[in-house]
XYZ file of C-alpha atoms in Angstrom:
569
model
C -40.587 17.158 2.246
C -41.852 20.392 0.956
C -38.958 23.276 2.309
C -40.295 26.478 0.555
C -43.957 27.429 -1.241
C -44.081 30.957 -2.997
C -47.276 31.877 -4.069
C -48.121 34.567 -6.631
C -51.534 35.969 -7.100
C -53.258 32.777 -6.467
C -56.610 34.260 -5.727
C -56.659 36.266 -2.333
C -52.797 35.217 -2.179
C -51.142 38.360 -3.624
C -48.002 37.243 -2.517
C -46.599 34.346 -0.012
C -43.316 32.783 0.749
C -43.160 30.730 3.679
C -40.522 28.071 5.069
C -41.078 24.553 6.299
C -39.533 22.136 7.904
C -39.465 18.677 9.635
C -42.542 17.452 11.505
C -45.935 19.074 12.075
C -46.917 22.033 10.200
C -50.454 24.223 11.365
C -52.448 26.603 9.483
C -54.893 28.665 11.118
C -57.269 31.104 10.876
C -60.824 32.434 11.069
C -63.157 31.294 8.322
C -62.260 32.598 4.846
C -59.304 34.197 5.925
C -57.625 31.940 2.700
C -56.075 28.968 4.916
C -57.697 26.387 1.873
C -56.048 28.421 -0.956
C -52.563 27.628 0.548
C -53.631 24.180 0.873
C -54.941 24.483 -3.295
C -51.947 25.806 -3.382
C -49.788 22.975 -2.636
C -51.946 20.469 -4.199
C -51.962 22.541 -7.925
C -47.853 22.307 -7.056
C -47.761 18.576 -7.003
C -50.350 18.097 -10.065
C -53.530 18.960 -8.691
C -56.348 20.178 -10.228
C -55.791 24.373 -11.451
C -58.627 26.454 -12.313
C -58.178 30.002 -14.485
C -60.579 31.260 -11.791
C -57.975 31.351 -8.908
C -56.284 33.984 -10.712
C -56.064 37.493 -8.590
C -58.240 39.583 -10.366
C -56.522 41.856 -12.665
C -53.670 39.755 -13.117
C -53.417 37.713 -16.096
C -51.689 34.345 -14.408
C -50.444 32.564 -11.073
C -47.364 31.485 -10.296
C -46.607 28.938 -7.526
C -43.260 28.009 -7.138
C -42.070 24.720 -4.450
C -39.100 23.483 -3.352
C -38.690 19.539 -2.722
C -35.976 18.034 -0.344
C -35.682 14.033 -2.174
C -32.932 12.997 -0.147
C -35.361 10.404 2.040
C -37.472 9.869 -1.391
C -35.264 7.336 -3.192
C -38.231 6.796 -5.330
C -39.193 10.007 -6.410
C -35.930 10.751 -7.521
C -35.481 7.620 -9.485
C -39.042 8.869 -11.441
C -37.580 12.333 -12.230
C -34.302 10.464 -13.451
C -36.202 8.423 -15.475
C -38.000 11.462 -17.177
C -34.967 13.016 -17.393
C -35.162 15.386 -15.149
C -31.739 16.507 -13.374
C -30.737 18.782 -10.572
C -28.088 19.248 -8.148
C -28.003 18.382 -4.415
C -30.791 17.004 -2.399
C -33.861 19.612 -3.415
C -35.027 20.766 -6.620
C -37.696 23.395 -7.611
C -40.918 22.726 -8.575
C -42.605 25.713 -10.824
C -46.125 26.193 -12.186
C -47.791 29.102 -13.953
C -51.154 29.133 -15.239
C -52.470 31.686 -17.942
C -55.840 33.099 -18.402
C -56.111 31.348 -21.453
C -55.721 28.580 -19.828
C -52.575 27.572 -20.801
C -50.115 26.197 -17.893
C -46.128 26.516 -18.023
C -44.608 23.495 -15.869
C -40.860 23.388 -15.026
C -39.136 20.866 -12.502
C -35.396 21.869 -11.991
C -34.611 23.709 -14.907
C -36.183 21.879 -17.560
C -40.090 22.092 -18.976
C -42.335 19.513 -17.497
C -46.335 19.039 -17.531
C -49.050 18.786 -15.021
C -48.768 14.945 -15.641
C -45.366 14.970 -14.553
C -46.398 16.859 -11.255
C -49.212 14.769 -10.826
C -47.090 11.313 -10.720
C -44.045 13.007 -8.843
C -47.085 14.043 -6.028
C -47.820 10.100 -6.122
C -44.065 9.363 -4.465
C -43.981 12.529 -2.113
C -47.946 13.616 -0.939
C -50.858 12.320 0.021
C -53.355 14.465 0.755
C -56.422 14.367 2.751
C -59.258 17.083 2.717
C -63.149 17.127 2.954
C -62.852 16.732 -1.130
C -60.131 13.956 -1.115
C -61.778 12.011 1.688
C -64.189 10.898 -1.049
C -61.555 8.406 -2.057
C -62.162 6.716 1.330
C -65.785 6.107 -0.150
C -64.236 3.781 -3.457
C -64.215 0.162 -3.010
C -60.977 0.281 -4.959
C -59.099 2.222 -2.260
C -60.986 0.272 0.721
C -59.273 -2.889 -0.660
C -55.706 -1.089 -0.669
C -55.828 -0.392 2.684
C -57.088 -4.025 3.600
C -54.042 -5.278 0.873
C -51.511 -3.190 2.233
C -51.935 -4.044 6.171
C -52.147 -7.956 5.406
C -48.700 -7.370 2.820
C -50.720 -8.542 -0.160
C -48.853 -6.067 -2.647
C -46.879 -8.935 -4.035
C -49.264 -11.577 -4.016
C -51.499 -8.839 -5.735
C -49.148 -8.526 -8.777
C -48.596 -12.073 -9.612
C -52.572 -12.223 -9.457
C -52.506 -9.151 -12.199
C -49.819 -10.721 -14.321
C -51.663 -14.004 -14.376
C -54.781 -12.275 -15.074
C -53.026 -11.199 -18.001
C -51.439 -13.832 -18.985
C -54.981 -15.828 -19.052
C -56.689 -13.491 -20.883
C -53.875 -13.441 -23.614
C -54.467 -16.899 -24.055
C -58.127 -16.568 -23.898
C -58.601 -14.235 -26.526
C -56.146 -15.991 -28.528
C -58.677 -19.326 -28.396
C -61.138 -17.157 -29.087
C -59.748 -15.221 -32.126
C -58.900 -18.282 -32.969
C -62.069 -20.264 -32.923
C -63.518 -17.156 -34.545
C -61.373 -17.297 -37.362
C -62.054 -21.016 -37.733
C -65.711 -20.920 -37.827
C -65.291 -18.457 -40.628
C -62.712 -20.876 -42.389
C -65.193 -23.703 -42.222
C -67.111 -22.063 -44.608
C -63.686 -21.339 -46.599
C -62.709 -24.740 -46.165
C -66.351 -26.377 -47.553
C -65.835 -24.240 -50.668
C -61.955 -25.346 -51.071
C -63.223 -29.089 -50.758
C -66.337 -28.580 -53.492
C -63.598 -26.434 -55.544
C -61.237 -29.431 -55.144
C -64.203 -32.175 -55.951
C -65.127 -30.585 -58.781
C -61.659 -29.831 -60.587
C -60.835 -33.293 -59.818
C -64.197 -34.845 -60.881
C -63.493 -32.926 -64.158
C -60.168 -33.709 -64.586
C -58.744 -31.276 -67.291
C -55.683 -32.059 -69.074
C -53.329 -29.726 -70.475
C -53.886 -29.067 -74.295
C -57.170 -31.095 -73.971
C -59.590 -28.499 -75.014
C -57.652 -27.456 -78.031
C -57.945 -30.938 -79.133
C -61.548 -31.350 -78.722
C -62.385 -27.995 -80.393
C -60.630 -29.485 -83.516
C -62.346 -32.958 -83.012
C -64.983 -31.214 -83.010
C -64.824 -29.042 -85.744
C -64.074 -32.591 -88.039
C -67.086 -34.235 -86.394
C -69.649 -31.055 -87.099
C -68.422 -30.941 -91.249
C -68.335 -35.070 -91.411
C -70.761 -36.067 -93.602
C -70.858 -33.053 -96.012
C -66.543 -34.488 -95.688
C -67.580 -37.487 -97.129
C -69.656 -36.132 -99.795
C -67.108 -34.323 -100.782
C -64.274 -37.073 -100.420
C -66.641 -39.135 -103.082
C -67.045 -36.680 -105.496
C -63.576 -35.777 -105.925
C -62.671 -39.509 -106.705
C -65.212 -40.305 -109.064
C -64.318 -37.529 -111.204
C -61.047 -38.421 -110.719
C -61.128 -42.132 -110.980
C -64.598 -43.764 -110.947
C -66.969 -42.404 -113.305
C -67.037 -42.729 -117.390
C -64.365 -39.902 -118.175
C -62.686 -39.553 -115.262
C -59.287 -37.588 -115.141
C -57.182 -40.404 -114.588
C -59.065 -42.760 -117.079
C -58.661 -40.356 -119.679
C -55.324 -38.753 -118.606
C -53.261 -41.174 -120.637
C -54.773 -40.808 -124.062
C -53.798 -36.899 -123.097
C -49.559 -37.590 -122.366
C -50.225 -40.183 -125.783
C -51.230 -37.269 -127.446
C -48.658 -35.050 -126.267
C -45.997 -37.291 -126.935
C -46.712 -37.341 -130.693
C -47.075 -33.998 -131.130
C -43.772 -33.516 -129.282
C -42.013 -35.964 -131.706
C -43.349 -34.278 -134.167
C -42.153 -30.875 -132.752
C -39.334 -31.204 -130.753
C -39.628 -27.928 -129.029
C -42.775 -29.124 -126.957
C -40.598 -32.027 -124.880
C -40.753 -30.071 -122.289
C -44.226 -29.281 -122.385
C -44.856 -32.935 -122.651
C -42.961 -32.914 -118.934
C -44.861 -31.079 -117.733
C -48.259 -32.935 -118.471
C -46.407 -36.090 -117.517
C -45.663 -34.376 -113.877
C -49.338 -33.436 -113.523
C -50.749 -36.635 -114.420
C -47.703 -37.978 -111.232
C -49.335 -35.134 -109.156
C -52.828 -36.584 -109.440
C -52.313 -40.005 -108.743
C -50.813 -38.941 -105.602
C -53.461 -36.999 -105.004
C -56.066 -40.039 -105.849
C -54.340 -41.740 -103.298
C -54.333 -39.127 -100.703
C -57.875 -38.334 -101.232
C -58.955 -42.278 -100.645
C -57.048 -43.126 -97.608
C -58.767 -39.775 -95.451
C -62.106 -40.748 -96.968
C -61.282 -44.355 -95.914
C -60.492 -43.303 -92.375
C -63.107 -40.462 -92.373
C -65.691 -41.650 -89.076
C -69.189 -39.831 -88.594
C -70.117 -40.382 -85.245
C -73.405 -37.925 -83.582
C -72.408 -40.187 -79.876
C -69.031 -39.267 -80.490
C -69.806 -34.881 -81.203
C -72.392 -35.554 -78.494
C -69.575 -36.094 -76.151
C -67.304 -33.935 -77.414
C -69.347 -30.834 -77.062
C -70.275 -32.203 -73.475
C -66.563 -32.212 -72.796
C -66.265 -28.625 -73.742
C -68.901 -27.395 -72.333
C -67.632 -29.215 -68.699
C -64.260 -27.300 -69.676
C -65.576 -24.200 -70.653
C -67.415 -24.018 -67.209
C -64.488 -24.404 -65.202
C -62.567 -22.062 -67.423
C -65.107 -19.209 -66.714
C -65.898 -19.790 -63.021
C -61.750 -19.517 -62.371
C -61.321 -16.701 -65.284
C -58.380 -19.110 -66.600
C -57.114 -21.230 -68.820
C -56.785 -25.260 -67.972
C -53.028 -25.114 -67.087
C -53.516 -22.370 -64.476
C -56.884 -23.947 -63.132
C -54.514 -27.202 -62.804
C -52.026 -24.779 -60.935
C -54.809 -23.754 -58.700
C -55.995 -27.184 -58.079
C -52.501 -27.899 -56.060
C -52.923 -24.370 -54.126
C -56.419 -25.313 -53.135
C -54.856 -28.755 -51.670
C -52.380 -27.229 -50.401
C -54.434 -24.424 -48.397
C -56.625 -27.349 -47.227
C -54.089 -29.214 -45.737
C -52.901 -26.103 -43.683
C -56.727 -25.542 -42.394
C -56.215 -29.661 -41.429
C -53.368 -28.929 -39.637
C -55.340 -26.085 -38.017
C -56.722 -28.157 -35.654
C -53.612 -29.096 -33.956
C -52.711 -25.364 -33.110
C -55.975 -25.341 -31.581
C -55.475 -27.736 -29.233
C -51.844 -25.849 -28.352
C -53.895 -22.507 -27.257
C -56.661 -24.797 -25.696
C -53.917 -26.383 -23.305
C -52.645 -22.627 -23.033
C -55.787 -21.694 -21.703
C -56.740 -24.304 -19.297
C -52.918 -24.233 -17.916
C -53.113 -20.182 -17.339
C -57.045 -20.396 -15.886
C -55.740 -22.988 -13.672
C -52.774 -20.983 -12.120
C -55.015 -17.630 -11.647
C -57.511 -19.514 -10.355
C -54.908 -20.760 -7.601
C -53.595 -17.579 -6.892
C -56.877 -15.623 -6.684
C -58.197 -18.362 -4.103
C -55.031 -17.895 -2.341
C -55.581 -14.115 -2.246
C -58.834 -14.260 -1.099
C -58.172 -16.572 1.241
C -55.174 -14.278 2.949
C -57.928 -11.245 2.725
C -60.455 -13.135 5.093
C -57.251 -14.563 7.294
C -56.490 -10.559 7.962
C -59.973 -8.971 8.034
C -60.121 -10.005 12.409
C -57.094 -8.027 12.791
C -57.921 -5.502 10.732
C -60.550 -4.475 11.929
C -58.917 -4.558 15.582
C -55.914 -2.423 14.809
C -58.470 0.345 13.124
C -61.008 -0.169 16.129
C -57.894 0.727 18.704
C -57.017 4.106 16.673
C -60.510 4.881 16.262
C -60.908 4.685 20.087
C -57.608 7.062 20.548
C -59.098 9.697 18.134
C -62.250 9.788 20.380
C -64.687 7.348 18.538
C -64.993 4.874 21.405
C -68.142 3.259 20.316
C -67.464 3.421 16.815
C -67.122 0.377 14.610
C -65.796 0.091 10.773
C -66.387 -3.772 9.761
C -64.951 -4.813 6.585
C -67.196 -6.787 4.208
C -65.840 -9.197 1.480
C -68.088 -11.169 -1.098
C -67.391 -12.815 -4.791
C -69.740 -10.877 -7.149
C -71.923 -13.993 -9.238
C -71.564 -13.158 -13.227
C -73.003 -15.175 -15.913
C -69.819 -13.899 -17.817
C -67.198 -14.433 -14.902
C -63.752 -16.111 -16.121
C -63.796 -17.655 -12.836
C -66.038 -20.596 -11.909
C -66.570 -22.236 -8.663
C -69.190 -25.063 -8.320
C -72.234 -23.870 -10.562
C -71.330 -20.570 -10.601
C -69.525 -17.727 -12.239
C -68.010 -14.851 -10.744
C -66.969 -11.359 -11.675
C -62.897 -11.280 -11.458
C -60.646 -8.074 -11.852
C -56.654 -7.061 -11.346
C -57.376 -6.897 -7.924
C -58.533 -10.699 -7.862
C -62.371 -11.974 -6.871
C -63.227 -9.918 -3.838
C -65.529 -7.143 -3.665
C -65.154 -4.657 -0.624
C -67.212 -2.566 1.582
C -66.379 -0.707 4.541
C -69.385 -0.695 6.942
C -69.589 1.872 9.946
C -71.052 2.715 12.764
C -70.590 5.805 15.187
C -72.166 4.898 18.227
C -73.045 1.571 19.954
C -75.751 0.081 19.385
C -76.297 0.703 16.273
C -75.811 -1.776 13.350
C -73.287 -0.944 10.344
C -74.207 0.412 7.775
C -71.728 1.093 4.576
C -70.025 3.814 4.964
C -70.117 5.647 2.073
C -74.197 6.170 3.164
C -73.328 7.026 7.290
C -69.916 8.713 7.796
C -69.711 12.503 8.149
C -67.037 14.492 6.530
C -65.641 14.844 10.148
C -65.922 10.917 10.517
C -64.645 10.232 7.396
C -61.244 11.915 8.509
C -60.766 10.629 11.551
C -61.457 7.108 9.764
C -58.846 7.872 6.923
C -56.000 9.054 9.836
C -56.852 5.723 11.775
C -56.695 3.572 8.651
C -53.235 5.948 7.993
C -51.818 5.508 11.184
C -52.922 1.332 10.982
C -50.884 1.112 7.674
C -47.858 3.429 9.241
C -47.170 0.331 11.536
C -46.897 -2.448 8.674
C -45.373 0.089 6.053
C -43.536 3.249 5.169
C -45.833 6.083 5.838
C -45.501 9.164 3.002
C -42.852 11.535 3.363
C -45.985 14.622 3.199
C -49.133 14.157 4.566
C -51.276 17.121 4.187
C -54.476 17.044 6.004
C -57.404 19.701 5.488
C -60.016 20.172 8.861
C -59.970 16.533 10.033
C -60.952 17.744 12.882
C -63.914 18.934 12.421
C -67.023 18.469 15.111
C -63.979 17.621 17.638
C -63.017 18.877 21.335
C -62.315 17.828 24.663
C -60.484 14.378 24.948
C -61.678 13.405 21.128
C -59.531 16.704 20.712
C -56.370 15.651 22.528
C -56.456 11.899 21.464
C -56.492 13.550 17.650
C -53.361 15.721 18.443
C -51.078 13.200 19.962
C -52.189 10.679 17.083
C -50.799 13.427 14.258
C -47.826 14.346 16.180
C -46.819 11.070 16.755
C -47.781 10.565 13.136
C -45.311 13.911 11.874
C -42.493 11.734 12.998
C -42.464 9.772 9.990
C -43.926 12.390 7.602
C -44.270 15.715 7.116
C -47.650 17.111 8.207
C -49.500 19.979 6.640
C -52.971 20.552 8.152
C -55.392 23.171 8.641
C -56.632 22.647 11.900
C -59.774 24.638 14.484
C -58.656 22.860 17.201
C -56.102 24.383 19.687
C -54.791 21.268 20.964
C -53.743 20.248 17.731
C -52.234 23.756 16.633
C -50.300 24.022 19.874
C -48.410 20.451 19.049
C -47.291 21.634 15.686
C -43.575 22.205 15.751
C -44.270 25.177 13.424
C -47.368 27.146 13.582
C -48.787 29.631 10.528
C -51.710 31.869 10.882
C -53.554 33.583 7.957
C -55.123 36.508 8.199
C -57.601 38.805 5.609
C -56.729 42.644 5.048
C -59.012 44.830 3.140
C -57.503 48.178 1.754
C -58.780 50.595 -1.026
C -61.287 48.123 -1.538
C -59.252 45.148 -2.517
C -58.818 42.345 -0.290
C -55.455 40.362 0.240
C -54.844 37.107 2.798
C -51.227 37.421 4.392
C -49.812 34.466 5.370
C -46.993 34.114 8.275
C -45.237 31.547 10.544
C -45.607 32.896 14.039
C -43.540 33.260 17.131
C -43.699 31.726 20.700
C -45.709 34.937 21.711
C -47.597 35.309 18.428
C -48.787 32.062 18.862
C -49.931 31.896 22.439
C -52.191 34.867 21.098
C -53.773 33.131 18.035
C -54.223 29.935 20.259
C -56.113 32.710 23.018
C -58.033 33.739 19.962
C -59.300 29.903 19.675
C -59.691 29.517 22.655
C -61.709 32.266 23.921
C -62.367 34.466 20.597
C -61.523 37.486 20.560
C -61.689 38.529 23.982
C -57.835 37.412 24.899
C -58.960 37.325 28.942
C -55.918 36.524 30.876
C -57.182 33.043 31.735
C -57.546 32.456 28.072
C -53.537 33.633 27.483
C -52.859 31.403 30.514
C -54.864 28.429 29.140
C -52.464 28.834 25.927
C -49.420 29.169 27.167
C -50.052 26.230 29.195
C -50.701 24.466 26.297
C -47.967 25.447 24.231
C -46.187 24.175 27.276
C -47.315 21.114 27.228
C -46.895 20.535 23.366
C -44.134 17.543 24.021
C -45.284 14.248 23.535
C-alpha cells in the first residue's frame, strides 16, 4: 500500500505531503479545487502518463516522491529484485521528477530507474479506475479477463498460448520450408540437366589435349604425305638419289684417303653420314607407311572439341575440375532427394501441434460457455447492491469465420489468437425492459464504474483482489439507497485493498477510515490547492458542506455526525 505521497509543484499542488494508511481513503472537494491532480499524481508515481504541462508555472520541474509498504506484495518485490533494485525493510521510496525539457529522472530506493520500471511495478501494486481508465472496460481484451479470471481459466489460458506457439513454430517451419523447396525445384531441374549433360558428354581427363594434337596431324595429312614422298624419292627412288649415289661418294673418298692418309678421318665422317641417312630412309618410310588421312575421322574430332570446348566455357574450367563438379552436382542432388524426408518430419510436426491446440482451445471455449450463467449472476447480484436493480450486463461469445483461420471446424475457418477462439462482448442494459445493447455504445461514465466495481468485487471472491485500488468519481449520478449500497460495497471492498477514491457522495466519504479534503486559495494573484487529512470535527463540517452546501444548518451538522456515526459496517 501507498504510506506517504509528497508532491512538488505538480500544477496547482505547490506543495503536499500527506499520510495513508490501511483501508479506505476519501478525497473531497468542490469542483476544481485539484482533488484529480492528486489522483495524476499517484498514477505519474506508479508509471503513468506525465505531461511537461503539469508543471507549476514558473518552476522548471515536478517532483513527486511515494513511499510503498511490499511486505503483503510478495510479487512486487520479487520484480524489483529481479531488476535489481534493493532496499531495506518492508517500504521503499518511489521518486519521479520531470523537467521542462521533458526529460524525467526516475529513482526506486536509491538507485536510477525509468518510467517503464514504474509502469510494471504499478502492474503488481495499483489498479486504477477513473472516467479515463474505465475505457479499458470498453476492450474486448479486458472483457475476456474478467470472464477468464472468475471461471480460473489463467492456466488453461497459458497452455493454450504456449501451444499456439508451439504450432505456429512448426507451421512456419513447413512453410519456410516448402518455400525453399519450390525454389530448389527449379535448382534441382538445372542440377539434373547439368548432370545429363556432363554425363552425356563424358569428358576424360587429358582427352582434349589429345584430340587437339589428333587434330592438328589430321588438318596437315595430305600435304604430310606429299612431303613423306618427296623426301624418299630423292633419297632412295628416283635416278640420282642420295642413297643410290652415296656409295660411289665413300668409294671415292676412300681412294683419295689411301692416297692421303691424313683424310681417314674425313672419310669417317662421310661413312657416318651415309649410316645417318639410311636410318633416316627408314624412319621416314615407316611414318609415311602408317600416315592415315581420314576427313570422317577430323570431322569427328573437331566435333569432339567443340562438345568439350562448350562445357569448358559454360563451367569457366578445365575438364578435370568440370569432372570434380560433376560429383558435387550428384552429390547436392542427392541431399535435395533426401529433402523430402525432412518434409514429412515438419509435416507430422505440424499436424501433431494443430491437433493439441485445437484440443485445448475447444476445451477453453467450452469452460467459457460452462461459466458465462454464473457469471453473469454473480455480476447481476453486485449490480443490484450498487443500486442498478434492473440493470443487466449479458456476456456474448462467438468464433470469428476467417478464410485465413489456423483453426478449422466443419467447412469453416476461424480467426484464433493467444487468448484462444472466442470473441467477447459485454452487452448492457440499465433499465428493464429494454434489450442489451453492447456496452461500449450504452453505458455512461457513471455506469461504466459501477459496472467495473461489480465486475471487481465478482473477481475479489474467486481471487486476490489488488493491494491499491484507486477509484476516481464512480459515483457519479448516484444518491439515496444507489448511494449507500455503493459505500458499503467499497468499504467492504478496502478490506482487502487499499482504496483511494475521489468521491461527491457523503455516504461514501463518511465510511472512509481516513478522510482528505482539498481546498483552492488564491493570493497575490496566484492560485495554490492545499491538501489535508481532516479531523472528527473537520470532517463532520466538509460532510455538512455536501450535504447541505454551504449553509452548515444545524440539521445538516446533525445529519453528518449521524453519519459519521454510523460509518461501521
Amino acid at each position: 500500500m501507498i504510506t506517504h505521497i509528497q508532491i512538488r509543484d505538480f500544477a496547482l499542488l505547490e506543495s503536499v505531503d500527506l499520510d495513508f494508511k490501511s483501508g479506505l481513503m476519501a478525497f473531497t472537494g468542490e469542483s476544481g479545487a485539484g482533488k484529480s491532480l492528486i489522483f495524476d499524481s499517484i498514477t505519474s508515481i506508479l508509471g503513468g502518463r506525465c505531461s511537461t504541462a503539469n508543471i507549476r508555472q514558473g518552476k522548471d520541474r515536478y517532483s513527486i516522491q511515494a513511499i510503498i509498504d511490499l511486505k503483503e506484495q510478495p510479487e512486487a518485490a520479487l520484480y524489483l529484485k529481479s531488476q535489481g533494485f534493493r532496499w531495506e525493510g518492508d517500504e521503499i521510496i518511489l521518486s519521479k521528477e520531470l523537467q521542462k525539457d521533458g526529460k524525467a529522472r526516475v529513482k526506486i530506493g536509491d538507485s536510477l530507474a525509468s518510467t517503464t520500471h514504474l509502469k510494471e511495478l504499478g502492474k503488481y501494486i495499483a489498479e486504477v479506475h477513473s472516467q479515463n481508465e474505465q475505457l479499458f472496460l470498453l476492450e474486448k481484451s479486458h472483457q475476456l479477463n474478467f470472464l477468464d479470471r472468475f471461471a480460473h481459466l489463467d492456466s488453461l489460458r497459458s497452455k493454450v498460448k504456449l501451444s499456439l506457439q508451439n504450432f505456429r513454430h512448426w507451421k512456419e517451419k513447413l512453410q519456410g520450408f516448402d518455400e525453399a523447396l519450390a525454389e530448389s525445384q527449379k535448382k534441382q531441374r538445372e542440377l539434373r540437366e547439368d548432370i545429363e549433360e556432363i554425363e552425356s558428354i563424358s569428358p576424360k581427363e587429358g582427352e582434349d589435349e589429345s584430340l587437339l594434337q589428333e587434330e592438328r596431324f589430321l588438318a596437315n595429312g595430305e600435304r604430310l604425305a606429299e612431303n613423306y614422298r618427296y623426301i624418299l624419292e630423292e633419297l632412295v627412288e628416283k635416278e640420282g638419289a642420295i642413297l643410290k649415289v652415296f656409295p660411289s661418294l665413300l668409294s671415292a673418298m676412300e681412294k683419295i684417303s689411301q692416297m692421303l692418309p691424313e683424310k681417314m678421318a674425313q672419310r669417317e665422317e662421310w661413312e657416318e653420314v651415309y649410316d645417318r641417312l639410311k636410318s633416316l630412309k627408314t624412319m621416314v618410310r615407316e611414318e609415311e607407311e602408317e600416315l592415315f588421312f581420314s576427313p570422317e575421322r577430323l570431322d569427328m574430332v573437331q566435333t569432339r572439341l567443340q562438345e568439350l570446348n562448350r562445357l569448358k566455357k559454360k563451367y569457366g574450367a578445365q575438364i578435370p575440375e568440370i569432372l570434380s563438379l560433376l560429383e558435387e552436382k550428384k552429390s547436392d542432388l542427392e541431399k535435395w532427394n533426401l529433402v523430402a524426408e525432412d518434409r514429412d518430419f515438419l509435416f507430422q510436426k505440424f499436424n501433431q501441434s494443430l491437433g493439441e491446440l485445437k484440443e485445448l482451445v475447444f476445451q477453453l471455449s467450452k469452460a467459457r460457455r460452462n461459466a458465462l450463467s454464473s457469471f453473469e449472476e454473480e455480476v447481476q447480484k453486485e449490480l443490484i447492491d450498487l443500486g442498478m436493480e434492473g440493470a443487466k450486463l449479458q456476456v456474448v461469445l462467438r468464433w470469428e469465420e476467417n478464410p485465413d483461420g489456423e483453426v478449422e471446424e466443419g467447412s469453416k475457418s476461424y480467426y484464433l489468437s493467444e487468448t484462444g477462439l472466442d470473441q467477447i462482448e459485454f452487452y448492457f442494459s440499465a433499465n428493464p425492459g429494454e434489450k442489451p445493447r453492447p456496452l461500449r455504445k450504452v453505458a455512461s461514465g457513471g455506469e461504466l464504474s459501477r459496472v467495473m466495481l461489480g465486475l471487481r468485487s465478482v473477481l475479489g471472491k474467486f481471487s486476490p483482489a489488488p493491494p491499491i485500488l484507486i477509484l476516481d468519481e464512480i459515483d457519479t449520478g448516484l444518491g439515496g439507497e444507489a448511494a449507500n449500497s455503493l459505500a458499503q460495497k467499497l468499504k467492504k471492498l478496502s478490506r482487502s485493498s487499499q482504496i483511494l477514491l475521489i468521491t461527491h457522495t457523503q455516504q461514501i466519504a463518511a465510511v472512509a477510515d481516513e478522510h482528505f479534503s482539498l481546498e483552492k486559495v488564491t493570493t497575490s494573484g496566484r492560485t495554490v490547492a492545499f491538501a489535508k487529512k481532516l479531523s472528527f470535527e473537520e470532517r463532520k463540517r466538509e460532510l455538512a458542506r455536501m450535504i447541505g452546501g454551504k449553509q452548515l444548518t444545524q440539521g445538516v451538522l446533525k445529519a453528518a455526525t449521524d453519519l459519521l456515526q454510523k460509518k461501521a459496517v
